[in-house]
CSV table of C-alpha atoms in Angstrom, one decimal:
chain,number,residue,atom,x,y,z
F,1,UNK,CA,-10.0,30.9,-32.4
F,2,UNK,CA,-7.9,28.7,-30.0
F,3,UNK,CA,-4.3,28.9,-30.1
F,4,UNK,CA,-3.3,25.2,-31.2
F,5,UNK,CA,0.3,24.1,-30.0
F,6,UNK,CA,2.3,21.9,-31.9
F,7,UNK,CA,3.1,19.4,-29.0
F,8,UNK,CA,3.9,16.6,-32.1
F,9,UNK,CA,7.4,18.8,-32.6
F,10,UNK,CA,8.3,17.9,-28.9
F,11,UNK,CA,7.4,13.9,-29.4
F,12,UNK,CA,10.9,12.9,-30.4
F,13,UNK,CA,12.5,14.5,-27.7
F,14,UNK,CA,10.3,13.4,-25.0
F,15,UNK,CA,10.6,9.5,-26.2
F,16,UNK,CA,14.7,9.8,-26.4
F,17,UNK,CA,14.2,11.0,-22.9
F,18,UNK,CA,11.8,8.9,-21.2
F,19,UNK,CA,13.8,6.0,-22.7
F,20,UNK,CA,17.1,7.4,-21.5
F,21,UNK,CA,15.7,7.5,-17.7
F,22,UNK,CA,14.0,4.4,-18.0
F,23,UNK,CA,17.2,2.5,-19.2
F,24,UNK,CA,19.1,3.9,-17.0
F,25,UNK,CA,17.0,3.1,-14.4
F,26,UNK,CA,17.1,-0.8,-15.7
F,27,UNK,CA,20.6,-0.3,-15.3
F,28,UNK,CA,20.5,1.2,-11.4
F,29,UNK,CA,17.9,-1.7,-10.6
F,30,UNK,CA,20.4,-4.3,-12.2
F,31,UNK,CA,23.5,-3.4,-10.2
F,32,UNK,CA,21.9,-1.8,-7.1
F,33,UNK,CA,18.9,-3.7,-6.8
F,34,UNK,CA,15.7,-2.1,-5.4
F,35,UNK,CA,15.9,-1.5,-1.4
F,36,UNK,CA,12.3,-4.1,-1.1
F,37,UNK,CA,10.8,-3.3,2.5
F,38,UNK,CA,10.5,-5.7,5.1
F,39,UNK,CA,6.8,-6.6,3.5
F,40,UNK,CA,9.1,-8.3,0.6
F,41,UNK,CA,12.1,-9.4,3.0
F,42,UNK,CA,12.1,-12.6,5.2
F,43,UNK,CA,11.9,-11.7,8.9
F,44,UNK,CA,10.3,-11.3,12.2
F,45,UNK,CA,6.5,-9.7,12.9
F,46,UNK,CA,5.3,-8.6,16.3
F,47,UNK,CA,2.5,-7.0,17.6
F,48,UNK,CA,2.3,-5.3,20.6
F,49,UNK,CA,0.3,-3.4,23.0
F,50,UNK,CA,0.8,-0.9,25.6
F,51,UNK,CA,-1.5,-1.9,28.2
F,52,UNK,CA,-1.8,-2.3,31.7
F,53,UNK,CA,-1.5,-5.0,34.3
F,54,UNK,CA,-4.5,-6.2,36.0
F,55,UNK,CA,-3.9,-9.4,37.5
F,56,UNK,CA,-0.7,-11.5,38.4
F,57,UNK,CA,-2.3,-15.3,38.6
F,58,UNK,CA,-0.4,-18.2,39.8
F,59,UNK,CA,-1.3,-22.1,40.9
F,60,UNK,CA,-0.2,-24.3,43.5
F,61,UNK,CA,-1.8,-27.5,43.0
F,62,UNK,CA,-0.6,-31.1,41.6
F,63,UNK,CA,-2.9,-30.5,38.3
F,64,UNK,CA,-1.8,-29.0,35.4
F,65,UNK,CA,-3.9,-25.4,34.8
F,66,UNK,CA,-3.7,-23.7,31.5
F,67,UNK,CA,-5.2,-20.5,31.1
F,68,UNK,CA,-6.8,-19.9,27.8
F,69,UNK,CA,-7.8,-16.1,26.5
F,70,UNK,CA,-10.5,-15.0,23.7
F,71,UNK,CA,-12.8,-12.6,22.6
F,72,UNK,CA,-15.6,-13.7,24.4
F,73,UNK,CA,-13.8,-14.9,27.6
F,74,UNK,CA,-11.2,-16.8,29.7
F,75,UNK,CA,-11.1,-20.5,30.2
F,76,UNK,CA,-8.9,-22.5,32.7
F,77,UNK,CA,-8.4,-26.3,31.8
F,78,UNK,CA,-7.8,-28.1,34.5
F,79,UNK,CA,-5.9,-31.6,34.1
F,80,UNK,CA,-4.0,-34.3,35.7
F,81,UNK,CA,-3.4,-37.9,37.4
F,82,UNK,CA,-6.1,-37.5,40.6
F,83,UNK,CA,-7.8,-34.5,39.4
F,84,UNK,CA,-11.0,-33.9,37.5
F,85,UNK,CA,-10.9,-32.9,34.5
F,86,UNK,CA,-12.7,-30.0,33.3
F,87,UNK,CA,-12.7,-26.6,31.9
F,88,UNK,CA,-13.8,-23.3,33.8
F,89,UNK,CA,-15.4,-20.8,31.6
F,90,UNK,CA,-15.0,-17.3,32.4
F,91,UNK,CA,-17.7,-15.1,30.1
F,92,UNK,CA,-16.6,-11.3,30.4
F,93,UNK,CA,-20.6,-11.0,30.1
F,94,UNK,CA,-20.5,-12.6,33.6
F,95,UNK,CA,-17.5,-10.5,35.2
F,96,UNK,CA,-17.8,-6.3,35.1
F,97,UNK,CA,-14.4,-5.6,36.6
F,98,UNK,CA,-11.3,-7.1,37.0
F,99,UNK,CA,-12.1,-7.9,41.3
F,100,UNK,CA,-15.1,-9.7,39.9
F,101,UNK,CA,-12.7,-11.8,37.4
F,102,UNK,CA,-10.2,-12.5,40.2
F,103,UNK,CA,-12.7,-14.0,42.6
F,104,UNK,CA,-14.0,-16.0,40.1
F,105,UNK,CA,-10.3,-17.4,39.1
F,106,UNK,CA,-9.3,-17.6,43.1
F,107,UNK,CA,-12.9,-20.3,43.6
F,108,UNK,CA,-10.8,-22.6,41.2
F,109,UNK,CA,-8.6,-24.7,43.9
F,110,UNK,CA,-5.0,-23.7,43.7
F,111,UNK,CA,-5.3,-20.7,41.6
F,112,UNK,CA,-4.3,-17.5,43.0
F,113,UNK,CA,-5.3,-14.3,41.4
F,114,UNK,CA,-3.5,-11.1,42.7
F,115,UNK,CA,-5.3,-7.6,41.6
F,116,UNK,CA,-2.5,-4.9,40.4
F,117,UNK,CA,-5.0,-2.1,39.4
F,118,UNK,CA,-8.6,-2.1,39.7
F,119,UNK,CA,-10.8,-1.4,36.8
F,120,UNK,CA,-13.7,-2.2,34.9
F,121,UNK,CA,-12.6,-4.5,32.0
F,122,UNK,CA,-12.7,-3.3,28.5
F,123,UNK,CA,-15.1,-5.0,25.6
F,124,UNK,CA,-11.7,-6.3,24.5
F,125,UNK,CA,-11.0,-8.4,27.6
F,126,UNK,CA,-8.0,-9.6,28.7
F,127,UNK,CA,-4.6,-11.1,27.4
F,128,UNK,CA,-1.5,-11.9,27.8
F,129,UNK,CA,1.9,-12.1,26.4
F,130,UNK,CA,2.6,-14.3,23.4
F,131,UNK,CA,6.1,-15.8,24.4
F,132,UNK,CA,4.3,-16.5,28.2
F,133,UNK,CA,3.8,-20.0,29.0
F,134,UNK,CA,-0.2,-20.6,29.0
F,135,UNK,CA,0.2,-23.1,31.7
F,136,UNK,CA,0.0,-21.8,35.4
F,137,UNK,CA,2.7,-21.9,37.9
F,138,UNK,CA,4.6,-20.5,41.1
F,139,UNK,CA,5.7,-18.1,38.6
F,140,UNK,CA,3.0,-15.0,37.9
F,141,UNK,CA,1.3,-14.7,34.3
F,142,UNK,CA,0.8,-11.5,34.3
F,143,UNK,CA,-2.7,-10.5,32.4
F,144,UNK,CA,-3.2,-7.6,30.7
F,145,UNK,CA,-6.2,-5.3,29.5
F,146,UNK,CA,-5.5,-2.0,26.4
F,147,UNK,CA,-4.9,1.2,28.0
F,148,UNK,CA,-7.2,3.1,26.6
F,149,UNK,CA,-5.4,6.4,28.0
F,150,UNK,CA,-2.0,5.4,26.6
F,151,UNK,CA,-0.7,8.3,24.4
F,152,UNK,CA,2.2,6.1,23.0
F,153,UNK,CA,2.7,7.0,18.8
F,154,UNK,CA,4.0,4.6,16.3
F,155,UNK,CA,6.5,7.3,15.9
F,156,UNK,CA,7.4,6.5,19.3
F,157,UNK,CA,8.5,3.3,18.7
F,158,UNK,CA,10.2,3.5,16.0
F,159,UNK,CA,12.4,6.0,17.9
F,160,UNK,CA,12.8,3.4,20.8
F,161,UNK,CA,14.3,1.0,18.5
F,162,UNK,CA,16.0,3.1,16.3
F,163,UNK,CA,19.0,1.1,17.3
F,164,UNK,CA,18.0,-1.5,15.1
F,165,UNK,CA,18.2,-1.8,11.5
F,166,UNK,CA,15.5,-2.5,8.9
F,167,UNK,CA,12.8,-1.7,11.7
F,168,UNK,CA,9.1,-0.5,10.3
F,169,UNK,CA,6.4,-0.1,12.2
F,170,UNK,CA,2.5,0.2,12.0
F,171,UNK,CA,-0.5,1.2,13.8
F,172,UNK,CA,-3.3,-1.0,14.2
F,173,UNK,CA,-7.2,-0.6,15.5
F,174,UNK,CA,-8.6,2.1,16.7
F,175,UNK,CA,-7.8,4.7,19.4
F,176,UNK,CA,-9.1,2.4,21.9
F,177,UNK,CA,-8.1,-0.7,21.0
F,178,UNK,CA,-4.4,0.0,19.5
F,179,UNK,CA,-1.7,-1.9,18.9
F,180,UNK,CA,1.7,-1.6,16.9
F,181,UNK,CA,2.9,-4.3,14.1
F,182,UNK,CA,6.4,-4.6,14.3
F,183,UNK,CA,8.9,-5.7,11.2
F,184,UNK,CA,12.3,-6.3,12.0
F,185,UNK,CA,14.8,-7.9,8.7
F,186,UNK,CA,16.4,-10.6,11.0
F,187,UNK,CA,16.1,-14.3,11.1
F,188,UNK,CA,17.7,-17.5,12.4
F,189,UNK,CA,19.6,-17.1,15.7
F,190,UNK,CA,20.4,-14.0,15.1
F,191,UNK,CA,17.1,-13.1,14.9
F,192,UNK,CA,16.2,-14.5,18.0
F,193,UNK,CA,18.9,-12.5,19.9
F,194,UNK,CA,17.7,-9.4,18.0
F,195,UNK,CA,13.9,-9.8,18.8
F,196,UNK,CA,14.6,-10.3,22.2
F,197,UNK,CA,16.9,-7.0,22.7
F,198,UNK,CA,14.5,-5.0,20.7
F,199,UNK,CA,11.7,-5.8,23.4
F,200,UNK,CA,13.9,-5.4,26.4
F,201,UNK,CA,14.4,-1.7,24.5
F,202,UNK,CA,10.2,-1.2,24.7
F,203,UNK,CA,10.1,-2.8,28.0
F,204,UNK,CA,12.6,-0.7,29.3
F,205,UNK,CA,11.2,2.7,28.0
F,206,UNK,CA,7.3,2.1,28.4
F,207,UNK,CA,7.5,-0.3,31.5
F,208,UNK,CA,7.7,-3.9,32.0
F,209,UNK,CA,4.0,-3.7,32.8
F,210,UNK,CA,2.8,-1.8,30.4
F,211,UNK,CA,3.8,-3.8,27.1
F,212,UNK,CA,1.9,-6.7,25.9
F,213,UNK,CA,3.2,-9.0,23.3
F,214,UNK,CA,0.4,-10.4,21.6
F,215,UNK,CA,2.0,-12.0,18.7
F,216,UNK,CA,5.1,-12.9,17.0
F,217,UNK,CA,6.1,-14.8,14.3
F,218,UNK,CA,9.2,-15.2,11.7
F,219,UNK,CA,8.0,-14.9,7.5
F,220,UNK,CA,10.4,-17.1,5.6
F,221,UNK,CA,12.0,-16.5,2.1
F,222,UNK,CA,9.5,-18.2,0.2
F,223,UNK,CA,6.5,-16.3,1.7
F,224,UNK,CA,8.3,-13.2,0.3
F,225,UNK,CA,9.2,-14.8,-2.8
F,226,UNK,CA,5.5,-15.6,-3.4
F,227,UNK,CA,4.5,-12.2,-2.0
F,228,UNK,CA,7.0,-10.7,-4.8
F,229,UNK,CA,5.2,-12.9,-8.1
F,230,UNK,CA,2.3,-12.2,-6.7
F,231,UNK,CA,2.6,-8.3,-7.1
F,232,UNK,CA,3.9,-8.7,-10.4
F,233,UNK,CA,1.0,-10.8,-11.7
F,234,UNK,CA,-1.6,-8.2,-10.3
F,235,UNK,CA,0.2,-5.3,-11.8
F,236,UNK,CA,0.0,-7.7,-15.0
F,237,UNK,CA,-3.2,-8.2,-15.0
F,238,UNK,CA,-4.0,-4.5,-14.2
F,239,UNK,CA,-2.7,-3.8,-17.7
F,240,UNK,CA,-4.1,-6.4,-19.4
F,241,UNK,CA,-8.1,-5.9,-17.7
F,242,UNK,CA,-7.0,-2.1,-18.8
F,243,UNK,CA,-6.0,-2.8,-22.4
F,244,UNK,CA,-9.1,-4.4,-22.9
F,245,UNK,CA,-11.3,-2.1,-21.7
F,246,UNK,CA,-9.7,0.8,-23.9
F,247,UNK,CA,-9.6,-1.4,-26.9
F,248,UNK,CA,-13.4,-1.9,-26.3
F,249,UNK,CA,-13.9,1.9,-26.1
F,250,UNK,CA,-11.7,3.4,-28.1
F,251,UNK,CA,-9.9,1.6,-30.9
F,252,UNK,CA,-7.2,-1.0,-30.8
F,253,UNK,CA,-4.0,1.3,-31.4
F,254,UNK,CA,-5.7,4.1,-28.9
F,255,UNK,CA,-6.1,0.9,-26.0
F,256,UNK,CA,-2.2,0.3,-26.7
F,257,UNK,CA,-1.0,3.2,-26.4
F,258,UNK,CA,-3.2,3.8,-23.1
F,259,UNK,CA,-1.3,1.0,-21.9
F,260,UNK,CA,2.5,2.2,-23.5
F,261,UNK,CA,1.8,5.5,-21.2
F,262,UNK,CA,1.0,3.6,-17.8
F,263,UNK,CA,3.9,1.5,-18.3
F,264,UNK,CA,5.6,4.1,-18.7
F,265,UNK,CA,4.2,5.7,-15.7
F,266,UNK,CA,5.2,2.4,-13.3
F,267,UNK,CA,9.0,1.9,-15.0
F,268,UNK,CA,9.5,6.3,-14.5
F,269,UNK,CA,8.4,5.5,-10.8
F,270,UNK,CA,9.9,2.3,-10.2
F,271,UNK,CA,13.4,4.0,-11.9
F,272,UNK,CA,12.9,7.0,-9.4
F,273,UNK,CA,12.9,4.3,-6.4
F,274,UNK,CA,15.8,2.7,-7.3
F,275,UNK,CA,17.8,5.8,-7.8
F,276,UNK,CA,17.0,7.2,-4.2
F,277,UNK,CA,17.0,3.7,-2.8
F,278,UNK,CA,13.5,4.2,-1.3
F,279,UNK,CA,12.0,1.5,0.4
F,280,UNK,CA,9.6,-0.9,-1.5
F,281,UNK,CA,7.0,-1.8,0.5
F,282,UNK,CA,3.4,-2.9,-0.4
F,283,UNK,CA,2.3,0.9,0.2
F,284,UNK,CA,4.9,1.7,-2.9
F,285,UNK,CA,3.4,-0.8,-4.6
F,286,UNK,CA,-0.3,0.7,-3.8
F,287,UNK,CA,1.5,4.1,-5.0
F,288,UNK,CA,2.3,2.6,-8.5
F,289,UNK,CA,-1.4,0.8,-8.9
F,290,UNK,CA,-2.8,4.8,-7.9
F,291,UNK,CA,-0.5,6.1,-10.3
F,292,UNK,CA,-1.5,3.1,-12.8
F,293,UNK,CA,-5.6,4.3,-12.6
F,294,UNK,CA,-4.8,8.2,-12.6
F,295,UNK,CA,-2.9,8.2,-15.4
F,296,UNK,CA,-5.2,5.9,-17.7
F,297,UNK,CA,-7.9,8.4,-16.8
F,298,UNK,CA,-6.4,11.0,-17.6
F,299,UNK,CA,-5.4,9.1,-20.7
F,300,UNK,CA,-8.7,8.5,-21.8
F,301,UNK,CA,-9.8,12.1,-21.3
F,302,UNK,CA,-6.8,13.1,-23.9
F,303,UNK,CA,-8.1,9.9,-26.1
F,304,UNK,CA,-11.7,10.7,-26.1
F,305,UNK,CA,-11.1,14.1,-27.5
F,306,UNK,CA,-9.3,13.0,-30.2
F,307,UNK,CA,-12.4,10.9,-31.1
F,308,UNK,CA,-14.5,13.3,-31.1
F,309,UNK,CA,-12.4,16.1,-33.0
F,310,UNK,CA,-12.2,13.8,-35.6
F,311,UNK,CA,-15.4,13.9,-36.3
F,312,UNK,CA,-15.9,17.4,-36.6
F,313,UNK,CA,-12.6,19.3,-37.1
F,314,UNK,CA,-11.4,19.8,-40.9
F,315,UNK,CA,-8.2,18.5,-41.1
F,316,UNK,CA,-6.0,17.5,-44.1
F,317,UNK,CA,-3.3,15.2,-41.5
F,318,UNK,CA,-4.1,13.4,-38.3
F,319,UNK,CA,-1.0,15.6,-36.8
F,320,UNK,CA,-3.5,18.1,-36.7
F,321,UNK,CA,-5.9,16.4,-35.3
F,322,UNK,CA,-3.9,15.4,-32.3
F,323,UNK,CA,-2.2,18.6,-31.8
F,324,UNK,CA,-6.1,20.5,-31.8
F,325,UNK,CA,-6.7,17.5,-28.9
F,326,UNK,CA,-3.5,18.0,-27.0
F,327,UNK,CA,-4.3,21.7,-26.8
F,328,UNK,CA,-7.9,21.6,-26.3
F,329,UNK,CA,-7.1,19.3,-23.2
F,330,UNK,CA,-4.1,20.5,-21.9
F,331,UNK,CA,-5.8,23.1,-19.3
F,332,UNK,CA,-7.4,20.0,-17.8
F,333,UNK,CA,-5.1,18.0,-17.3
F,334,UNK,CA,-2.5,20.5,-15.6
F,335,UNK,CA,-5.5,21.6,-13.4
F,336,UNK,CA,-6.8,18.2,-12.5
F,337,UNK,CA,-3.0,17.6,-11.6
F,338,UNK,CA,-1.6,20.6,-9.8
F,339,UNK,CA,-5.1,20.4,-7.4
F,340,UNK,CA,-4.1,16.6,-6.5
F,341,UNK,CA,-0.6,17.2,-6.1
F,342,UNK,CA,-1.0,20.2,-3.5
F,343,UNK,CA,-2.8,16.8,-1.4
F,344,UNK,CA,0.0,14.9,-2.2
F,345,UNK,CA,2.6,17.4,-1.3
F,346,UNK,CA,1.2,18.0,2.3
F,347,UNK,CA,0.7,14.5,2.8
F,348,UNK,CA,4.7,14.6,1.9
F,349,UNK,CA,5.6,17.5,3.9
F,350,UNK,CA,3.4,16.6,7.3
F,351,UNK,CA,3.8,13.1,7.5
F,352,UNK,CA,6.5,10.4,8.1
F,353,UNK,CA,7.3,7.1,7.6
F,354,UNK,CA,5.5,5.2,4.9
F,355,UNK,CA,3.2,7.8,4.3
F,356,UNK,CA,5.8,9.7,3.4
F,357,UNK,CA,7.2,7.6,1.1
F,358,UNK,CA,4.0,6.6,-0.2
F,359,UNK,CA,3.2,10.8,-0.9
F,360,UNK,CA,7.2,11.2,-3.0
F,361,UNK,CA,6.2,8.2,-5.2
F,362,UNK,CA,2.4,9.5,-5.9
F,363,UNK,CA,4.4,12.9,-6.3
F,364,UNK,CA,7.0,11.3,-9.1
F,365,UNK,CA,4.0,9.5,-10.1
F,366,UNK,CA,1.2,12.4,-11.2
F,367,UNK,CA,4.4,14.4,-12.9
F,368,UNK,CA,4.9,11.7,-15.2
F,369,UNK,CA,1.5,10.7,-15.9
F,370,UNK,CA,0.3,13.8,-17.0
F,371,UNK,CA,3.4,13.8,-19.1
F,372,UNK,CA,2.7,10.5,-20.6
F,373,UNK,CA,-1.0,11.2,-21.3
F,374,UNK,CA,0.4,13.6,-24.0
F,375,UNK,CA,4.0,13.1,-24.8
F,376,UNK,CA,4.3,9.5,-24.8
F,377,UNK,CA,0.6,8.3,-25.5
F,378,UNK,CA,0.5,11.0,-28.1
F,379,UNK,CA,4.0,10.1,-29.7
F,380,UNK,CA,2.8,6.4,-30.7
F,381,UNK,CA,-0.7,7.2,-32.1
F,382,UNK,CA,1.1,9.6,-34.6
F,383,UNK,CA,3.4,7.1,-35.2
F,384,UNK,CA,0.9,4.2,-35.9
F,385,UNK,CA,-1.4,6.9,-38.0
F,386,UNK,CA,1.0,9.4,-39.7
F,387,UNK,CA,-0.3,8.1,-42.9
F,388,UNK,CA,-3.9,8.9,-42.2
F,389,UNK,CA,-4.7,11.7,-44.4
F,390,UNK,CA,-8.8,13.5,-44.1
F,391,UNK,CA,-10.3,15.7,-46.7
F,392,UNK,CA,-13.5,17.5,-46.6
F,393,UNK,CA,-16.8,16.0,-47.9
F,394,UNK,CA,-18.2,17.9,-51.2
F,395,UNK,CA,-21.9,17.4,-49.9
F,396,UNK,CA,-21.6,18.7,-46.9
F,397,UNK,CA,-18.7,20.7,-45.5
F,398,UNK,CA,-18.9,19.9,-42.0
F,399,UNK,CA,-18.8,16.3,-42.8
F,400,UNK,CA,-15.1,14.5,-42.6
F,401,UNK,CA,-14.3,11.6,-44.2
F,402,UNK,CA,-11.5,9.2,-42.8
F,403,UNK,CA,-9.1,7.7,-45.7
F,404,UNK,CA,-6.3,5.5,-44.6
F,405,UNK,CA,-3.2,4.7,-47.0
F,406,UNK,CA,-3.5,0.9,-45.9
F,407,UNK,CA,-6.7,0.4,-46.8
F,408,UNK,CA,-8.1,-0.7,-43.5
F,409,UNK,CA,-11.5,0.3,-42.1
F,410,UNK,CA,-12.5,3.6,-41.1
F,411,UNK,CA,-14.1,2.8,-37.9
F,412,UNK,CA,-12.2,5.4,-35.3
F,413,UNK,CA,-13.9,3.0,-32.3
């Protein structure tokens, strides 16, 4: 016969503390606030490249000549008092290498294109720096294609502007086409100034010629305001779409406290992130939804089983009932647990950055929600059914009939 442990013995204390760290994490968040990455901050966004420098083009004309870059192609409009106007297409389906591109820019009167290396251009094409004025002058434009050979790291640039503060950055694309977001907590003036040391810092490391801008742009405070509701409502409506579906499968006090336990889950996590004074970004926030779906499956495993044991266990209280569950399940869920958190763990010990982060909140995460699956979740269905007494059928033995003190319907589902 199975051993049964009485895990209802330990509901009391576990609730006292759970509700200990969760208020005092309430309090931490109230006076300290949470440290919100720069996903939930107003600021400055950049990408860059690290690429190389094909062609320096200038014009010396009376027209005006803008030079215009996309996926399929270059374009040079060609405007002014006197002139004709027109626009010179450039397919790269047309032009193999970057000689064949220059001669076709130099049969444009005025427009001088200089070759710096020699190479046959990539599927991406050519580009050039965001901040760079698109119309051509005495002064070069410098045009740039990906180096595919460049063995630059995020990790590298963050180190290159680890000067600055509130600095994250991200890979983009693949190996041959990569670039590197970069978030910087600064606006205004300030910012300004700010952005522009930060790139003299990667211009001066990797080369003037060898880092592209290709965007840049400033997120105001409202973006991030609406960024923030908006990750409220989906967590929200995570719950809700979840309460709905328990309450549909199992019963209506089973769906609640599915949804008491993964609340419980998200505050134990979003406690342990203001104690520390991690960084909440939007891969914390994907931590907490990951967290949210393990720990209602694992819920539901714990849930189903008390269902079923219902059915078929002879029982004179429903403490019984849920212990029998608890311990029937309780090799499961420390297995199913312990195998993801060896994943998680060397995601937390080999990695950096937001990875990293993202692996110590899935860590804090799968503690608590295989704690919850049984101490929390199993805490308020004793509570809402400690009344609920069973006695065994005198036709048939194996048979047990549900009798509730209130009265209400027997139907477990």
């Amino acid at each position: 016969m199975k051993k049964i442990i009485q895990f209802s013995k330990f509901f009391p204390v576990a609730v006292v503390l759970s509700a200990v760290i969760i208020v005092l994490g309430i309090v931490s968040t109230a006076t300290r606030g949470i440290n919100f990455g720069l996903d939930f901050k107003p600021g400055m966004i950049e990408e860059i490249k690290i690429a190389n420098t094909v062609l320096e083009v200038t014009y010396n004309g009376t027209a005006t000549v803008s030079l215009e870059t996309s996926d399929d192609g270059i374009e040079l409009v060609v405007s002014g008092i006197g002139e004709d106007n027109r626009t010179v297409a450039i397919p790269y389906s047309e032009v193999k290498t970057v000689s064949e591109l220059a001669a076709r820019m130099n049969a444009v009167n005025g427009v001088s294109a200089h070759i710096k290396k020699e190479i046959e251009l990539p599927k991406a094409g050519v580009f050039v720096n965001s901040g760079s004025s698109k119309n051509l002058g005495e002064k070069a434009l410098n045009l740039f294609v990906v180096d595919e050979n460049a063995t630059v790291t995020a990790d590298d640039i963050r180190e290159t502007l680890s000067a600055f503060n509130d600095v994250d950055v991200k890979a983009l694309g693949t190996d041959s086409d990569r670039s590197f977001q970069i978030r910087m907590g600064v606006t205004g003036e300030e910012g300004k100034t700010i952005q522009a040391d930060a790139n003299k810092a990667l211009t001066e490391k990797f080369g003037t010629d060898k880092v592209a801008f290709v965007k840049s742009d400033f997120i105001g405070a409202q973006f991030s305001k609406t960024l923030i509701r908006d990750s409220i409502i989906l967590v929200l409506a995570t719950l809700v779409l979840i309460f709905i579906y328990s309450a549909i499968r199992f019963h209506w006090d089973f769906a609640l406290a599915a949804v008491i336990a993964i609340v419980h889950d998200a505050l134990i996590m979003v406690s342990f992130i203001s104690f520390i004074q991690m960084e909440f970004s939007t891969t914390t926030l994907a931590a907490i939804l990951t967290i949210i779906g393990y720990s209602i499956n694992a819920t539901v495993v714990i849930l189903d089983r008390v269902r079923s044991d219902i059915k078929v266990i002879e029982a004179k209280t429903f403490k019984e009932i849920l212990n029998s569950a608890l311990s029937s399940t309780l090799s499961r869920s420390i297995i199913t647990t312990l195998t993801t958190l060896f994943a998680v763990l060397a995601l937390f010990f080999f990695t950096t950055g937001t990875i990293h982060d993202f692996s110590l909140a899935l860590t804090v995460g799968l503690i608590s929600g295989c704690y919850s699956s049984i101490f929390i979740a199993g805490a308020f269905i004793l509570a809402v059914r400690r009344n609920q007494k069973f006695q065994t059928s005198a036709a048939n033995s194996n048979v047990i009939q549900f009798k509730a003190d209130d009265e209400e319907a027997d139907n477990v589902d």
